[in-house]
Amino acid sequence: QLQLVESGGGLVQPGGSLRLSCAASGSTLDDYSIGWFRQAPGKEREGVSYISSADASTYYADSVKGRSLISRDNAKNTVYLQMNSLKPEDTAVYYCAAVGGTGTLHPGVYEYWGQGTQVTVSS
């Protein structure tokens, strides 16, 4: 059973950066496409980025495009989301999720989820 644990969230000032980590156990992460999602209070969970298992292709939501970079380190069984030029509207709980197929920004297809890490962007 694949288990995911996110880390790296915290309080950061606008314009700052964070690197979120998604560490996997119980299975090899490179067999899965990994997505990052976020959910702000009172809002639906939205897709932020994903990296596909087949060819490591990446995709970003318009809201973070140009400010974020998703990457995977198969040796460490970990996927990262580097977020730069953070804005207050980036404040949310960030989740990583895994699916044994093609990646997508739609959360409904993902099979495994982490518990989330809080990101707060505020001065």
mmCIF file of C-alpha atoms in Angstrom:
data_model
loop_
_atom_site.group_PDB
_atom_site.id
_atom_site.type_symbol
_atom_site.label_atom_id
_atom_site.label_comp_id
_atom_site.label_asym_id
_atom_site.label_seq_id
_atom_site.Cartn_x
_atom_site.Cartn_y
_atom_site.Cartn_z
ATOM 1 C CA GLN A 1 0.000 0.000 0.000
ATOM 2 C CA LEU A 2 1.485 3.305 -1.077
ATOM 3 C CA GLN A 3 1.676 5.947 1.652
ATOM 4 C CA LEU A 4 2.450 9.613 1.045
ATOM 5 C CA VAL A 5 3.687 12.205 3.510
ATOM 6 C CA GLU A 6 3.944 15.896 2.669
ATOM 7 C CA SER A 7 6.296 18.331 4.353
ATOM 8 C CA GLY A 8 7.827 21.751 3.783
ATOM 9 C CA GLY A 9 4.833 23.985 4.370
ATOM 10 C CA GLY A 10 4.900 26.983 6.647
ATOM 11 C CA LEU A 11 4.465 30.724 6.948
ATOM 12 C CA VAL A 12 6.182 32.803 4.270
ATOM 13 C CA GLN A 13 6.023 36.441 3.249
ATOM 14 C CA PRO A 14 4.635 37.456 -0.138
ATOM 15 C CA GLY A 15 7.312 37.049 -2.762
ATOM 16 C CA GLY A 16 8.990 34.259 -0.830
ATOM 17 C CA SER A 17 9.614 30.644 -1.748
ATOM 18 C CA LEU A 18 8.904 27.200 -0.360
ATOM 19 C CA ARG A 19 9.784 23.691 -1.448
ATOM 20 C CA LEU A 20 7.169 21.103 -0.632
ATOM 21 C CA SER A 21 8.139 17.442 -0.440
ATOM 22 C CA CYS A 22 6.047 14.346 -0.971
ATOM 23 C CA ALA A 23 7.787 11.281 0.410
ATOM 24 C CA ALA A 24 6.481 7.850 -0.461
ATOM 25 C CA SER A 25 6.714 4.511 1.302
ATOM 26 C CA GLY A 26 5.287 1.080 0.697
ATOM 27 C CA SER A 27 5.858 1.184 -3.058
ATOM 28 C CA THR A 28 8.087 2.632 -5.724
ATOM 29 C CA LEU A 29 7.009 6.149 -6.575
ATOM 30 C CA ASP A 30 8.169 6.029 -10.205
ATOM 31 C CA ASP A 31 5.294 3.632 -10.976
ATOM 32 C CA TYR A 32 2.866 6.479 -10.316
ATOM 33 C CA SER A 33 1.973 9.862 -11.673
ATOM 34 C CA ILE A 34 2.081 12.374 -8.834
ATOM 35 C CA GLY A 35 -0.098 15.423 -8.512
ATOM 36 C CA TRP A 36 -0.062 18.377 -6.178
ATOM 37 C CA PHE A 37 -3.373 19.863 -5.108
ATOM 38 C CA ARG A 38 -4.435 22.622 -2.745
ATOM 39 C CA GLN A 39 -7.536 23.526 -0.828
ATOM 40 C CA ALA A 40 -8.225 26.884 0.743
ATOM 41 C CA PRO A 41 -10.943 27.347 3.384
ATOM 42 C CA GLY A 42 -14.374 27.347 1.821
ATOM 43 C CA LYS A 43 -13.055 26.395 -1.611
ATOM 44 C CA GLU A 44 -12.889 23.200 -3.614
ATOM 45 C CA ARG A 45 -9.681 21.243 -3.947
ATOM 46 C CA GLU A 46 -7.836 22.354 -7.076
ATOM 47 C CA GLY A 47 -5.019 20.824 -9.067
ATOM 48 C CA VAL A 48 -1.723 22.700 -9.028
ATOM 49 C CA SER A 49 0.709 20.506 -10.934
ATOM 50 C CA TYR A 50 1.515 16.929 -11.855
ATOM 51 C CA ILE A 51 4.381 14.836 -13.131
ATOM 52 C CA SER A 52 3.674 11.740 -15.166
ATOM 53 C CA SER A 53 5.157 8.329 -14.502
ATOM 54 C CA ALA A 54 5.660 7.399 -18.164
ATOM 55 C CA ASP A 55 7.919 10.204 -19.345
ATOM 56 C CA ALA A 56 8.207 12.625 -16.417
ATOM 57 C CA SER A 57 6.265 15.219 -18.375
ATOM 58 C CA THR A 58 4.939 18.022 -16.240
ATOM 59 C CA TYR A 59 1.880 20.241 -16.229
ATOM 60 C CA TYR A 60 0.968 23.347 -14.258
ATOM 61 C CA ALA A 61 -2.253 25.156 -13.518
ATOM 62 C CA ASP A 62 -2.363 28.689 -14.883
ATOM 63 C CA SER A 63 -2.434 30.024 -11.329
ATOM 64 C CA VAL A 64 1.120 28.774 -10.637
ATOM 65 C CA LYS A 65 2.632 28.520 -14.121
ATOM 66 C CA GLY A 66 5.978 30.274 -14.316
ATOM 67 C CA ARG A 67 6.314 30.333 -10.513
ATOM 68 C CA SER A 68 6.492 26.628 -9.731
ATOM 69 C CA LEU A 69 8.569 23.591 -10.606
ATOM 70 C CA ILE A 70 7.617 19.976 -9.967
ATOM 71 C CA SER A 71 10.346 17.345 -9.932
ATOM 72 C CA ARG A 72 10.930 13.807 -8.755
ATOM 73 C CA ASP A 73 13.909 12.048 -7.216
ATOM 74 C CA ASN A 74 13.326 8.351 -7.712
ATOM 75 C CA ALA A 75 16.340 7.438 -5.602
ATOM 76 C CA LYS A 76 14.733 9.203 -2.639
ATOM 77 C CA ASN A 77 11.212 8.140 -3.607
ATOM 78 C CA THR A 78 10.189 11.772 -3.299
ATOM 79 C CA VAL A 79 8.453 14.369 -5.442
ATOM 80 C CA TYR A 80 9.023 18.070 -4.888
ATOM 81 C CA LEU A 81 7.080 21.222 -5.647
ATOM 82 C CA GLN A 82 9.199 24.357 -5.654
ATOM 83 C CA MET A 83 7.034 27.435 -5.339
ATOM 84 C CA ASN A 84 8.424 30.927 -5.918
ATOM 85 C CA SER A 85 7.017 34.457 -5.879
ATOM 86 C CA LEU A 86 4.341 33.292 -3.478
ATOM 87 C CA LYS A 87 1.143 35.319 -3.183
ATOM 88 C CA PRO A 88 -1.460 35.504 -0.405
ATOM 89 C CA GLU A 89 -3.873 33.660 -2.698
ATOM 90 C CA ASP A 90 -1.509 30.671 -2.619
ATOM 91 C CA THR A 91 -2.496 30.136 1.022
ATOM 92 C CA ALA A 92 -4.011 26.664 1.348
ATOM 93 C CA VAL A 93 -3.422 23.133 2.539
ATOM 94 C CA TYR A 94 -1.307 21.405 -0.084
ATOM 95 C CA TYR A 95 -1.723 17.709 -0.799
ATOM 96 C CA CYS A 96 0.163 15.271 -2.958
ATOM 97 C CA ALA A 97 -1.572 12.326 -4.537
ATOM 98 C CA ALA A 98 -0.669 9.336 -6.676
ATOM 99 C CA VAL A 99 -2.348 7.491 -9.514
ATOM 100 C CA GLY A 100 -1.124 4.427 -11.368
ATOM 101 C CA GLY A 101 -1.678 5.961 -14.783
ATOM 102 C CA THR A 102 -1.565 9.215 -16.673
ATOM 103 C CA GLY A 103 -1.403 12.331 -14.549
ATOM 104 C CA THR A 104 -4.165 14.931 -14.519
ATOM 105 C CA LEU A 105 -5.234 17.970 -12.535
ATOM 106 C CA HIS A 106 -8.536 16.324 -11.689
ATOM 107 C CA PRO A 107 -8.366 15.068 -8.086
ATOM 108 C CA GLY A 108 -11.059 12.436 -8.544
ATOM 109 C CA VAL A 109 -8.811 9.990 -10.415
ATOM 110 C CA TYR A 110 -6.077 9.837 -7.784
ATOM 111 C CA GLU A 111 -5.897 6.713 -5.637
ATOM 112 C CA TYR A 112 -3.595 7.670 -2.796
ATOM 113 C CA TRP A 113 -3.399 10.906 -0.803
ATOM 114 C CA GLY A 114 -1.172 12.418 1.825
ATOM 115 C CA GLN A 115 -2.434 14.241 4.888
ATOM 116 C CA GLY A 116 -1.525 17.706 3.621
ATOM 117 C CA THR A 117 0.798 20.516 4.646
ATOM 118 C CA GLN A 118 -0.298 24.074 5.395
ATOM 119 C CA VAL A 119 1.122 26.940 3.359
ATOM 120 C CA THR A 120 0.361 30.441 4.581
ATOM 121 C CA VAL A 121 1.511 33.490 2.638
ATOM 122 C CA SER A 122 1.199 36.615 4.717
ATOM 123 C CA SER A 123 3.159 39.641 5.813
#
